Coordinates of C-alpha atoms in Angstrom, one line a residue:
M1 CA 2.7 15.6 -39.1
H2 CA 6.2 17.6 -38.3
S3 CA 8.8 15.2 -37.5
D4 CA 12.2 15.6 -36.2
Q5 CA 15.3 13.3 -35.9
S6 CA 13.5 10.5 -33.8
G7 CA 11.6 10.2 -36.5
A8 CA 8.2 10.3 -34.2
P9 CA 5.8 13.0 -36.0
Q10 CA 3.8 16.0 -35.3
R11 CA 1.0 16.7 -37.5
A12 CA 1.3 20.6 -38.4
R13 CA -1.7 22.6 -37.1
P14 CA -1.2 25.9 -36.4
L15 CA -4.5 27.2 -37.3
A16 CA -5.8 24.7 -34.4
W17 CA -2.6 25.6 -31.9
G18 CA -3.7 29.4 -32.5
G19 CA -7.2 28.7 -31.1
A20 CA -6.2 27.6 -28.2
L21 CA -3.4 29.3 -27.3
A22 CA -7.2 32.6 -27.6
L23 CA -8.6 30.0 -25.9
G24 CA -6.4 29.9 -23.1
G25 CA -6.5 33.7 -23.8
A26 CA -10.0 34.5 -22.8
I27 CA -10.0 31.9 -20.4
A28 CA -7.3 33.8 -18.7
F29 CA -9.2 37.0 -18.9
T30 CA -12.7 35.4 -18.0
A31 CA -11.8 32.9 -14.9
P32 CA -9.5 32.1 -12.3
A33 CA -5.5 30.7 -14.2
A34 CA -6.4 27.4 -14.9
A35 CA -3.4 24.5 -13.3
Q36 CA -0.6 24.1 -15.5
V37 CA -0.3 20.1 -15.7
T38 CA 3.0 18.8 -15.7
D39 CA 5.5 17.3 -17.3
D40 CA 3.9 13.9 -17.0
T41 CA -0.1 14.5 -16.1
A42 CA 0.6 16.1 -19.4
Y43 CA 1.9 12.8 -21.8
I44 CA 0.3 10.5 -19.7
F45 CA -3.3 12.6 -21.9
N46 CA -1.1 13.3 -25.1
T47 CA -0.6 9.2 -25.1
L48 CA -3.8 7.9 -24.2
L49 CA -5.0 10.1 -26.8
F50 CA -3.0 8.9 -29.9
L51 CA -4.4 5.2 -28.1
I52 CA -7.8 6.3 -27.9
G53 CA -7.7 7.3 -31.2
G54 CA -5.7 4.7 -32.4
F55 CA -8.1 1.7 -31.5
L56 CA -11.4 3.5 -32.5
V57 CA -9.7 4.1 -35.8
M58 CA -8.9 0.3 -35.7
W59 CA -12.9 -0.6 -35.6
M60 CA -13.5 1.4 -38.4
A61 CA -11.6 -2.0 -40.4
A62 CA -14.4 -3.7 -38.9
G63 CA -17.2 -1.0 -39.8
F64 CA -15.2 -1.6 -44.4
A65 CA -15.8 -4.8 -43.7
M66 CA -18.9 -5.6 -43.0
L67 CA -20.4 -2.1 -45.1
E68 CA -18.2 -4.3 -47.9
A69 CA -19.8 -7.8 -46.7
G70 CA -23.2 -6.1 -46.9
S71 CA -22.7 -3.9 -50.4
V72 CA -21.5 -7.7 -51.4
R73 CA -23.1 -10.0 -53.8
G74 CA -22.9 -13.5 -50.5
K75 CA -21.3 -15.6 -53.2
H76 CA -17.9 -12.8 -52.6
A77 CA -18.5 -12.0 -48.7
A78 CA -15.9 -14.3 -47.1
A79 CA -13.5 -13.5 -49.6
I80 CA -14.4 -9.4 -48.6
C81 CA -13.7 -10.4 -45.6
L82 CA -10.4 -12.4 -45.7
K83 CA -9.6 -9.5 -47.3
N84 CA -10.3 -6.9 -45.5
I85 CA -8.4 -9.1 -42.1
G86 CA -5.6 -9.5 -44.3
L87 CA -4.9 -6.0 -45.8
Y88 CA -4.3 -4.6 -41.9
S89 CA -1.9 -6.8 -41.5
I90 CA 0.0 -5.8 -44.0
A91 CA -0.8 -2.4 -43.5
G92 CA 0.8 -3.2 -40.1
I93 CA 3.8 -4.9 -40.9
M94 CA 5.0 -2.7 -44.1
F95 CA 4.3 0.4 -42.1
Y96 CA 6.5 -1.0 -39.6
A97 CA 9.3 -2.8 -41.8
V98 CA 9.2 0.8 -44.5
G99 CA 6.7 3.1 -44.2
Y100 CA 6.6 4.4 -41.2
N101 CA 10.4 6.5 -41.5
L102 CA 9.3 6.4 -44.7
M103 CA 6.9 8.7 -44.3
Y104 CA 8.7 10.6 -40.9
L105 CA 12.3 10.3 -41.4
G106 CA 15.4 12.4 -42.9
V107 CA 12.0 14.1 -44.7
D108 CA 14.3 17.0 -44.9
Q109 CA 17.5 14.9 -46.7
S110 CA 15.8 14.8 -49.9
G111 CA 14.3 18.3 -50.6
G112 CA 10.5 17.4 -48.7
Y113 CA 9.4 14.4 -51.0
F114 CA 10.1 11.0 -49.0
G115 CA 12.5 9.7 -45.8
L116 CA 15.0 6.4 -45.1
P117 CA 12.5 3.0 -46.1
M118 CA 13.8 1.5 -42.9
P119 CA 12.2 -0.2 -40.2
W120 CA 10.6 2.0 -36.7
S121 CA 11.3 1.3 -33.7
P122 CA 10.4 3.0 -30.1
G123 CA 11.9 6.4 -28.3
E124 CA 11.6 4.5 -25.2
L125 CA 11.1 1.9 -23.6
T126 CA 9.9 0.2 -20.4
G127 CA 13.2 -0.9 -20.0
D128 CA 15.0 2.5 -19.3
E129 CA 15.4 3.9 -16.4
V130 CA 14.7 7.3 -17.4
I131 CA 11.7 8.2 -20.2
D132 CA 12.9 11.4 -21.0
V133 CA 8.5 13.0 -21.5
T134 CA 9.7 15.9 -23.4
E135 CA 11.6 15.1 -25.7
N136 CA 7.9 14.4 -27.5
G137 CA 5.3 15.0 -24.7
Y138 CA 3.8 11.2 -26.4
S139 CA 4.8 7.9 -25.8
T140 CA 6.0 7.3 -29.0
A141 CA 4.8 4.1 -30.2
S142 CA 1.7 5.1 -29.2
D143 CA 1.8 7.9 -32.0
W144 CA 3.1 5.0 -34.1
F145 CA 0.0 2.3 -33.4
F146 CA -2.2 5.8 -34.5
Q147 CA -0.9 7.1 -37.6
M148 CA -0.6 3.1 -38.8
V149 CA -4.3 2.6 -39.3
F150 CA -4.4 5.2 -41.3
V151 CA -3.0 3.5 -44.2
A152 CA -4.8 0.7 -43.1
T153 CA -7.9 3.0 -43.9
T154 CA -7.1 3.8 -47.4
A155 CA -6.5 0.3 -48.2
S156 CA -10.2 -0.3 -47.4
I157 CA -11.1 2.3 -49.2
V158 CA -9.8 0.4 -52.7
S159 CA -11.1 -3.7 -51.5
G160 CA -14.6 -2.5 -52.0
A161 CA -14.2 -0.8 -54.9
V162 CA -12.4 -3.6 -56.5
A163 CA -15.0 -6.1 -55.2
E164 CA -16.2 -9.1 -56.5
R165 CA -13.4 -10.1 -59.6
I166 CA -10.7 -9.1 -58.1
R167 CA -7.7 -12.4 -57.1
I168 CA -7.3 -11.8 -53.1
G169 CA -3.4 -12.7 -53.8
A170 CA -2.9 -9.8 -56.7
F171 CA -5.4 -7.5 -54.1
F172 CA -2.4 -8.5 -50.8
L173 CA 0.4 -7.1 -53.3
F174 CA -1.2 -4.3 -54.7
V175 CA -1.6 -3.0 -50.8
V176 CA 2.2 -3.7 -49.5
V177 CA 3.0 -1.8 -52.2
L178 CA 0.6 1.3 -51.7
T179 CA 1.7 1.3 -47.5
A180 CA 4.6 0.3 -48.1
V181 CA 5.4 3.2 -50.9
I182 CA 2.8 5.1 -52.5
Y183 CA 0.9 5.9 -49.1
P184 CA 4.2 6.5 -47.4
I185 CA 5.8 9.1 -50.4
Q186 CA 2.9 11.1 -50.6
G187 CA 2.3 11.5 -46.7
A188 CA 5.9 12.7 -45.7
W189 CA 5.2 16.1 -48.6
T190 CA 2.7 17.1 -45.6
W191 CA 2.6 15.5 -42.8
G192 CA 6.2 14.5 -43.2
E193 CA 6.5 18.0 -42.9
G194 CA 8.2 17.9 -47.1
W195 CA 7.2 20.9 -49.8
L196 CA 3.4 20.8 -49.5
D197 CA 3.7 21.3 -46.3
A198 CA 6.3 24.1 -46.7
A199 CA 3.6 25.5 -49.2
G200 CA 1.1 25.5 -47.0
F201 CA -0.9 22.6 -48.0
S202 CA -3.6 21.9 -45.3
D203 CA -5.2 18.6 -44.5
F204 CA -6.3 18.1 -40.5
A205 CA -7.0 14.5 -40.3
G206 CA -6.6 13.3 -44.2
S207 CA -9.3 14.5 -46.6
T208 CA -6.5 14.0 -49.1
I209 CA -4.3 12.1 -47.9
V210 CA -6.1 9.7 -46.9
H211 CA -9.6 9.0 -47.5
S212 CA -8.6 10.9 -51.3
V213 CA -5.5 8.4 -51.8
G214 CA -7.2 5.5 -51.6
G215 CA -10.4 6.5 -53.9
W216 CA -7.1 7.7 -56.2
A217 CA -5.6 4.3 -56.1
A218 CA -9.4 2.8 -56.7
L219 CA -10.2 4.1 -59.5
A220 CA -6.8 3.6 -61.5
G221 CA -7.6 -0.3 -59.9
I222 CA -11.3 -0.4 -61.3
I223 CA -10.1 0.6 -64.9
L224 CA -7.7 -2.0 -65.4
L225 CA -9.7 -4.9 -64.1
G226 CA -12.7 -3.8 -65.8
A227 CA -16.8 -4.4 -64.7
R228 CA -18.2 -7.5 -63.4
T229 CA -20.0 -9.5 -66.0
G230 CA -23.1 -8.0 -66.0
R231 CA -22.7 -4.8 -64.6
F232 CA -23.5 -3.3 -67.5
V233 CA -25.4 -5.5 -70.8
D234 CA -26.1 -3.2 -74.1
G235 CA -24.8 0.5 -72.7
K236 CA -26.7 0.0 -69.6
A237 CA -26.3 -0.7 -66.2
V238 CA -27.5 -3.6 -64.3
P239 CA -28.4 -3.0 -61.1
M240 CA -27.0 -5.8 -58.2
H241 CA -27.8 -6.3 -55.1
G242 CA -25.5 -6.5 -52.1
S243 CA -26.1 -9.4 -50.0
S244 CA -27.0 -7.4 -46.7
L245 CA -28.4 -3.9 -46.5
P246 CA -28.3 -4.7 -42.5
L247 CA -25.4 -5.1 -42.3
A248 CA -23.8 -2.5 -44.6
T249 CA -25.8 0.2 -42.0
L250 CA -24.1 -1.2 -39.2
G251 CA -20.7 -1.2 -41.4
T252 CA -21.6 1.9 -41.4
F253 CA -22.1 3.5 -37.9
V254 CA -19.4 1.5 -37.1
L255 CA -17.3 3.9 -38.9
W256 CA -18.8 6.7 -37.4
F257 CA -17.7 5.8 -34.3
G258 CA -14.6 5.2 -35.6
W259 CA -14.8 8.7 -36.8
F260 CA -14.6 10.5 -33.7
G261 CA -11.4 9.3 -33.3
F262 CA -10.1 9.6 -36.4
N263 CA -10.4 13.6 -36.8
G264 CA -10.2 14.3 -32.5
A265 CA -7.0 12.1 -31.7
S266 CA -5.7 14.4 -35.4
Q267 CA -5.8 17.5 -32.6
L268 CA -1.8 15.4 -31.4
A269 CA -2.5 16.6 -28.0
M270 CA -4.6 16.9 -24.8
G271 CA -2.9 17.8 -21.9
S272 CA -4.0 21.5 -21.7
V273 CA -8.1 23.0 -21.2
A274 CA -7.5 23.8 -25.3
D275 CA -6.4 21.0 -26.6
V276 CA -10.0 19.3 -25.0
T277 CA -12.5 21.7 -25.9
A278 CA -10.7 21.7 -29.4
I279 CA -11.2 18.3 -30.2
S280 CA -14.6 18.4 -28.4
Q281 CA -15.0 20.7 -31.1
I282 CA -14.3 18.8 -33.9
F283 CA -16.5 15.3 -32.2
A284 CA -18.9 18.0 -33.0
N285 CA -18.6 18.7 -36.3
T286 CA -17.5 15.0 -37.7
N287 CA -20.8 14.2 -35.8
M288 CA -23.4 16.9 -37.4
A289 CA -21.2 16.7 -41.1
A290 CA -22.6 13.2 -40.7
A291 CA -26.1 13.8 -40.9
G292 CA -25.9 16.4 -43.6
G293 CA -24.8 14.1 -45.5
V294 CA -27.6 11.4 -44.7
I295 CA -30.9 13.9 -43.8
A296 CA -29.5 15.6 -47.8
T297 CA -29.0 12.3 -49.6
Y298 CA -32.8 10.6 -48.2
L299 CA -33.8 14.2 -49.4
L300 CA -32.0 14.0 -53.1
T301 CA -32.5 10.3 -53.8
L302 CA -37.0 10.5 -52.5
A303 CA -36.6 13.3 -55.2
L304 CA -34.5 11.6 -57.7
G305 CA -36.9 8.7 -57.7
R306 CA -40.2 10.0 -57.5
G307 CA -40.6 10.2 -53.6
K308 CA -38.7 6.5 -53.5
A309 CA -35.4 6.0 -50.9
N310 CA -32.2 4.6 -51.8
L311 CA -30.5 3.4 -48.1
G312 CA -27.9 2.4 -50.0
A313 CA -27.0 5.7 -51.2
V314 CA -27.7 7.0 -47.6
L315 CA -25.6 5.4 -46.0
N316 CA -23.1 6.3 -48.6
G317 CA -24.2 10.2 -48.0
A318 CA -23.0 9.6 -44.5
L319 CA -19.8 8.8 -45.1
A320 CA -19.3 11.8 -47.8
G321 CA -20.2 14.2 -45.0
L322 CA -17.5 12.7 -43.4
V323 CA -14.6 12.4 -45.7
S324 CA -15.8 15.8 -46.3
I325 CA -14.9 17.6 -42.7
T326 CA -12.7 15.8 -42.2
A327 CA -9.8 18.3 -43.8
E328 CA -10.9 21.1 -41.1
P329 CA -13.6 19.1 -38.5
L330 CA -11.8 21.9 -36.1
T331 CA -12.2 25.8 -37.6
P332 CA -16.2 25.4 -38.8
T333 CA -19.3 26.3 -37.4
I334 CA -21.6 23.0 -36.8
G335 CA -23.7 25.0 -39.3
Q336 CA -20.9 25.3 -41.3
A337 CA -20.2 21.4 -41.1
I338 CA -24.2 20.3 -41.7
L339 CA -24.0 22.2 -45.2
F340 CA -20.4 21.1 -45.5
G341 CA -21.6 17.4 -45.0
A342 CA -24.9 17.8 -46.8
I343 CA -22.6 18.8 -50.1
G344 CA -20.6 16.1 -49.9
G345 CA -23.3 13.7 -49.6
V346 CA -25.1 15.4 -52.7
I347 CA -21.9 15.1 -54.7
A348 CA -20.9 10.7 -53.7
T349 CA -24.7 10.8 -55.2
F350 CA -23.7 12.4 -58.6
G351 CA -21.4 11.3 -58.3
A352 CA -22.2 7.7 -58.2
I353 CA -23.9 8.8 -61.2
L354 CA -21.3 9.9 -63.5
L355 CA -19.9 6.8 -62.6
E356 CA -22.5 4.3 -64.0
K357 CA -22.4 7.2 -67.2
L358 CA -18.6 6.6 -68.1
R359 CA -19.6 2.2 -67.6
L360 CA -16.9 2.1 -64.0
D361 CA -18.3 -0.4 -62.0
D362 CA -16.9 0.6 -58.4
V363 CA -18.9 -2.2 -55.5
V364 CA -20.0 0.4 -52.5
G365 CA -19.4 3.5 -54.7
A366 CA -16.0 3.5 -52.6
I367 CA -15.0 6.4 -55.1
P368 CA -17.8 9.3 -55.3
V369 CA -17.5 8.9 -51.5
H370 CA -13.4 8.8 -50.7
L371 CA -12.6 10.7 -53.9
F372 CA -15.1 12.9 -55.0
A373 CA -15.9 14.3 -51.4
G374 CA -12.3 14.5 -49.9
I375 CA -11.6 17.2 -53.2
W376 CA -14.2 18.6 -51.9
G377 CA -13.9 18.7 -48.1
T378 CA -10.2 19.8 -49.0
M379 CA -11.1 22.7 -51.4
I380 CA -13.8 23.7 -49.2
V381 CA -11.2 24.3 -46.2
P382 CA -9.5 27.8 -46.5
L383 CA -13.2 29.2 -46.6
T384 CA -13.4 28.4 -42.5
N385 CA -9.6 28.0 -42.2
P386 CA -8.0 31.8 -42.8
D387 CA -4.1 30.3 -43.3
A388 CA -5.1 28.3 -45.9
S389 CA -5.3 29.5 -49.6
F390 CA -7.5 27.5 -52.8
V391 CA -4.3 28.0 -54.5
T392 CA -2.4 26.1 -52.8
Q393 CA -4.9 23.8 -51.3
A394 CA -5.1 23.1 -55.5
I395 CA -2.0 22.6 -55.9
G396 CA -1.8 19.6 -53.2
V397 CA -5.0 17.8 -54.4
G398 CA -3.3 18.0 -57.9
A399 CA 0.2 17.0 -56.6
I400 CA -0.9 13.6 -54.8
G401 CA -4.1 13.1 -57.0
A402 CA -1.5 12.1 -59.9
F403 CA 0.4 10.6 -57.9
V404 CA -1.3 8.2 -56.3
F405 CA -2.9 7.8 -59.2
V406 CA -0.4 7.5 -61.5
T407 CA 1.7 4.7 -59.6
S408 CA -1.1 2.8 -58.3
F409 CA -1.9 2.6 -62.3
V410 CA 1.4 1.1 -62.7
A411 CA 1.1 -1.8 -60.6
F412 CA -1.4 -2.4 -61.0
L413 CA -0.4 -3.0 -64.6
V414 CA 2.1 -4.5 -64.1
L415 CA 0.5 -7.5 -61.2
K416 CA -1.9 -8.0 -64.2
I417 CA 0.6 -8.1 -66.6
T418 CA 2.7 -10.1 -64.3
V419 CA 0.6 -12.5 -61.9
G420 CA -2.4 -11.5 -63.0
I421 CA -5.8 -9.8 -61.3
R422 CA -8.7 -10.3 -62.7
L423 CA -10.6 -14.1 -61.8
K424 CA -11.8 -16.3 -64.8
P425 CA -15.8 -15.6 -66.3
D426 CA -16.4 -19.3 -64.5
E427 CA -14.9 -17.7 -61.3
E428 CA -16.1 -14.3 -60.9
T429 CA -20.1 -16.5 -61.2
V430 CA -19.3 -18.5 -59.0
G431 CA -17.6 -16.7 -56.6
G432 CA -15.4 -15.1 -54.7
D433 CA -16.0 -17.3 -51.8
Y434 CA -16.0 -20.4 -53.0
T435 CA -13.4 -19.9 -55.4
E436 CA -10.4 -19.0 -53.2
L437 CA -12.1 -19.7 -50.4
G438 CA -13.4 -23.6 -50.8
H439 CA -15.9 -22.8 -48.6
S440 CA -19.4 -19.6 -48.1
A441 CA -20.4 -16.9 -46.0
Y442 CA -23.9 -18.7 -46.1
P443 CA -23.2 -21.8 -46.5
E444 CA -27.1 -23.0 -45.6
F445 CA -28.4 -20.2 -48.4
L446 CA -25.4 -20.9 -51.0
P447 CA -25.4 -24.9 -51.3
G448 CA -24.0 -26.6 -54.1
K449 CA -20.9 -25.7 -54.9
D450 CA -18.8 -28.6 -53.7
K451 CA -15.6 -27.1 -55.0
A452 CA -14.0 -24.5 -57.1
P453 CA -14.0 -24.2 -60.8
A454 CA -11.2 -25.6 -62.6
T455 CA -7.9 -22.8 -63.1
S456 CA -7.0 -24.4 -66.1

């Protein structure tokens, strides 16, 4: 996202715009010249793209909530729902108060590392006598909304990994740091026209800038939290089945649906034939990458399970396919998108096995899906995008990963030392619902817990 002096970003899309211009040239030679839309019309369509993309990505918050609620045990489901609606709200407030301008405004003044930590305000209002539709080409409020829901997505990734044993209050405090400081600073490096953007790092919609960031933060969290009680016994992993696979499946479909806004609206313009054509290609590639992830993971789990498939792994295969195509959803062919998504699903499946071997407890598989597949998706960009290089992609992955993991680890460590981040053993046994909320998500099925355990 490139910023101007008003603080309104515009993501770097050199290849996307180049492809759009080339497509426009081809159309000019093969068909009657298309009428150019007016500046007002382009402003309206570009703004509409941000708004539609924004509420689709906002709908992903519901997808994460349902996926996580179905993946945890019933005694933690209500706590998960509270965490998800809370983190979405915190992300919005912090991105308004600090994060947006820290990511976009005056990044060049710091040498390309961060902007100015101050509240955001729209560049135009309905009460203005004249709205300059050419300055940005879209309403700045629509852009802010679209960028904000990306921040919330990053926080949602962390929520599922640390579920069932983290204190809600401590988690919310971490979300404040993540959305106000950590995410905006690393985002400024590329989307804020910072030093990584100048180096040529390419991440169209955020395989690294959004998804791997959430994965690195989650990894720091689960290391400091430790595994759930009973998850590993005598060196062996003990399965802890979620409360509702149908609910987790619904959450996955909601996320898949929202991803069309995530990737499609990252084209950042809908005011021309070329832009709309590009968005259509992005939709198709996004959809087919997820499909590739599903089929590959299904076949893999059949092989690993001796003829028995694993629904949870297949759901994560779909998400890993989506993450894999997010760094570059425009330039691959349909066949390449399917292949990239399929490999992402395989990576996520074996990644979950690796975490178990390392005794790291990621409740929903967020790290294999968002971190491992996010790295894969970022590193393969040069295969279809000649403007990117493997060396620069590796530098970006490494720099963002190191920054996010270290700062997240420090933030979690400070919280652990000061306020405490983990439920006590008896609280964890009773469950986060009764311990921190005083009620259950499923009172008919989990009776007899009239009060939370003593806290002293």
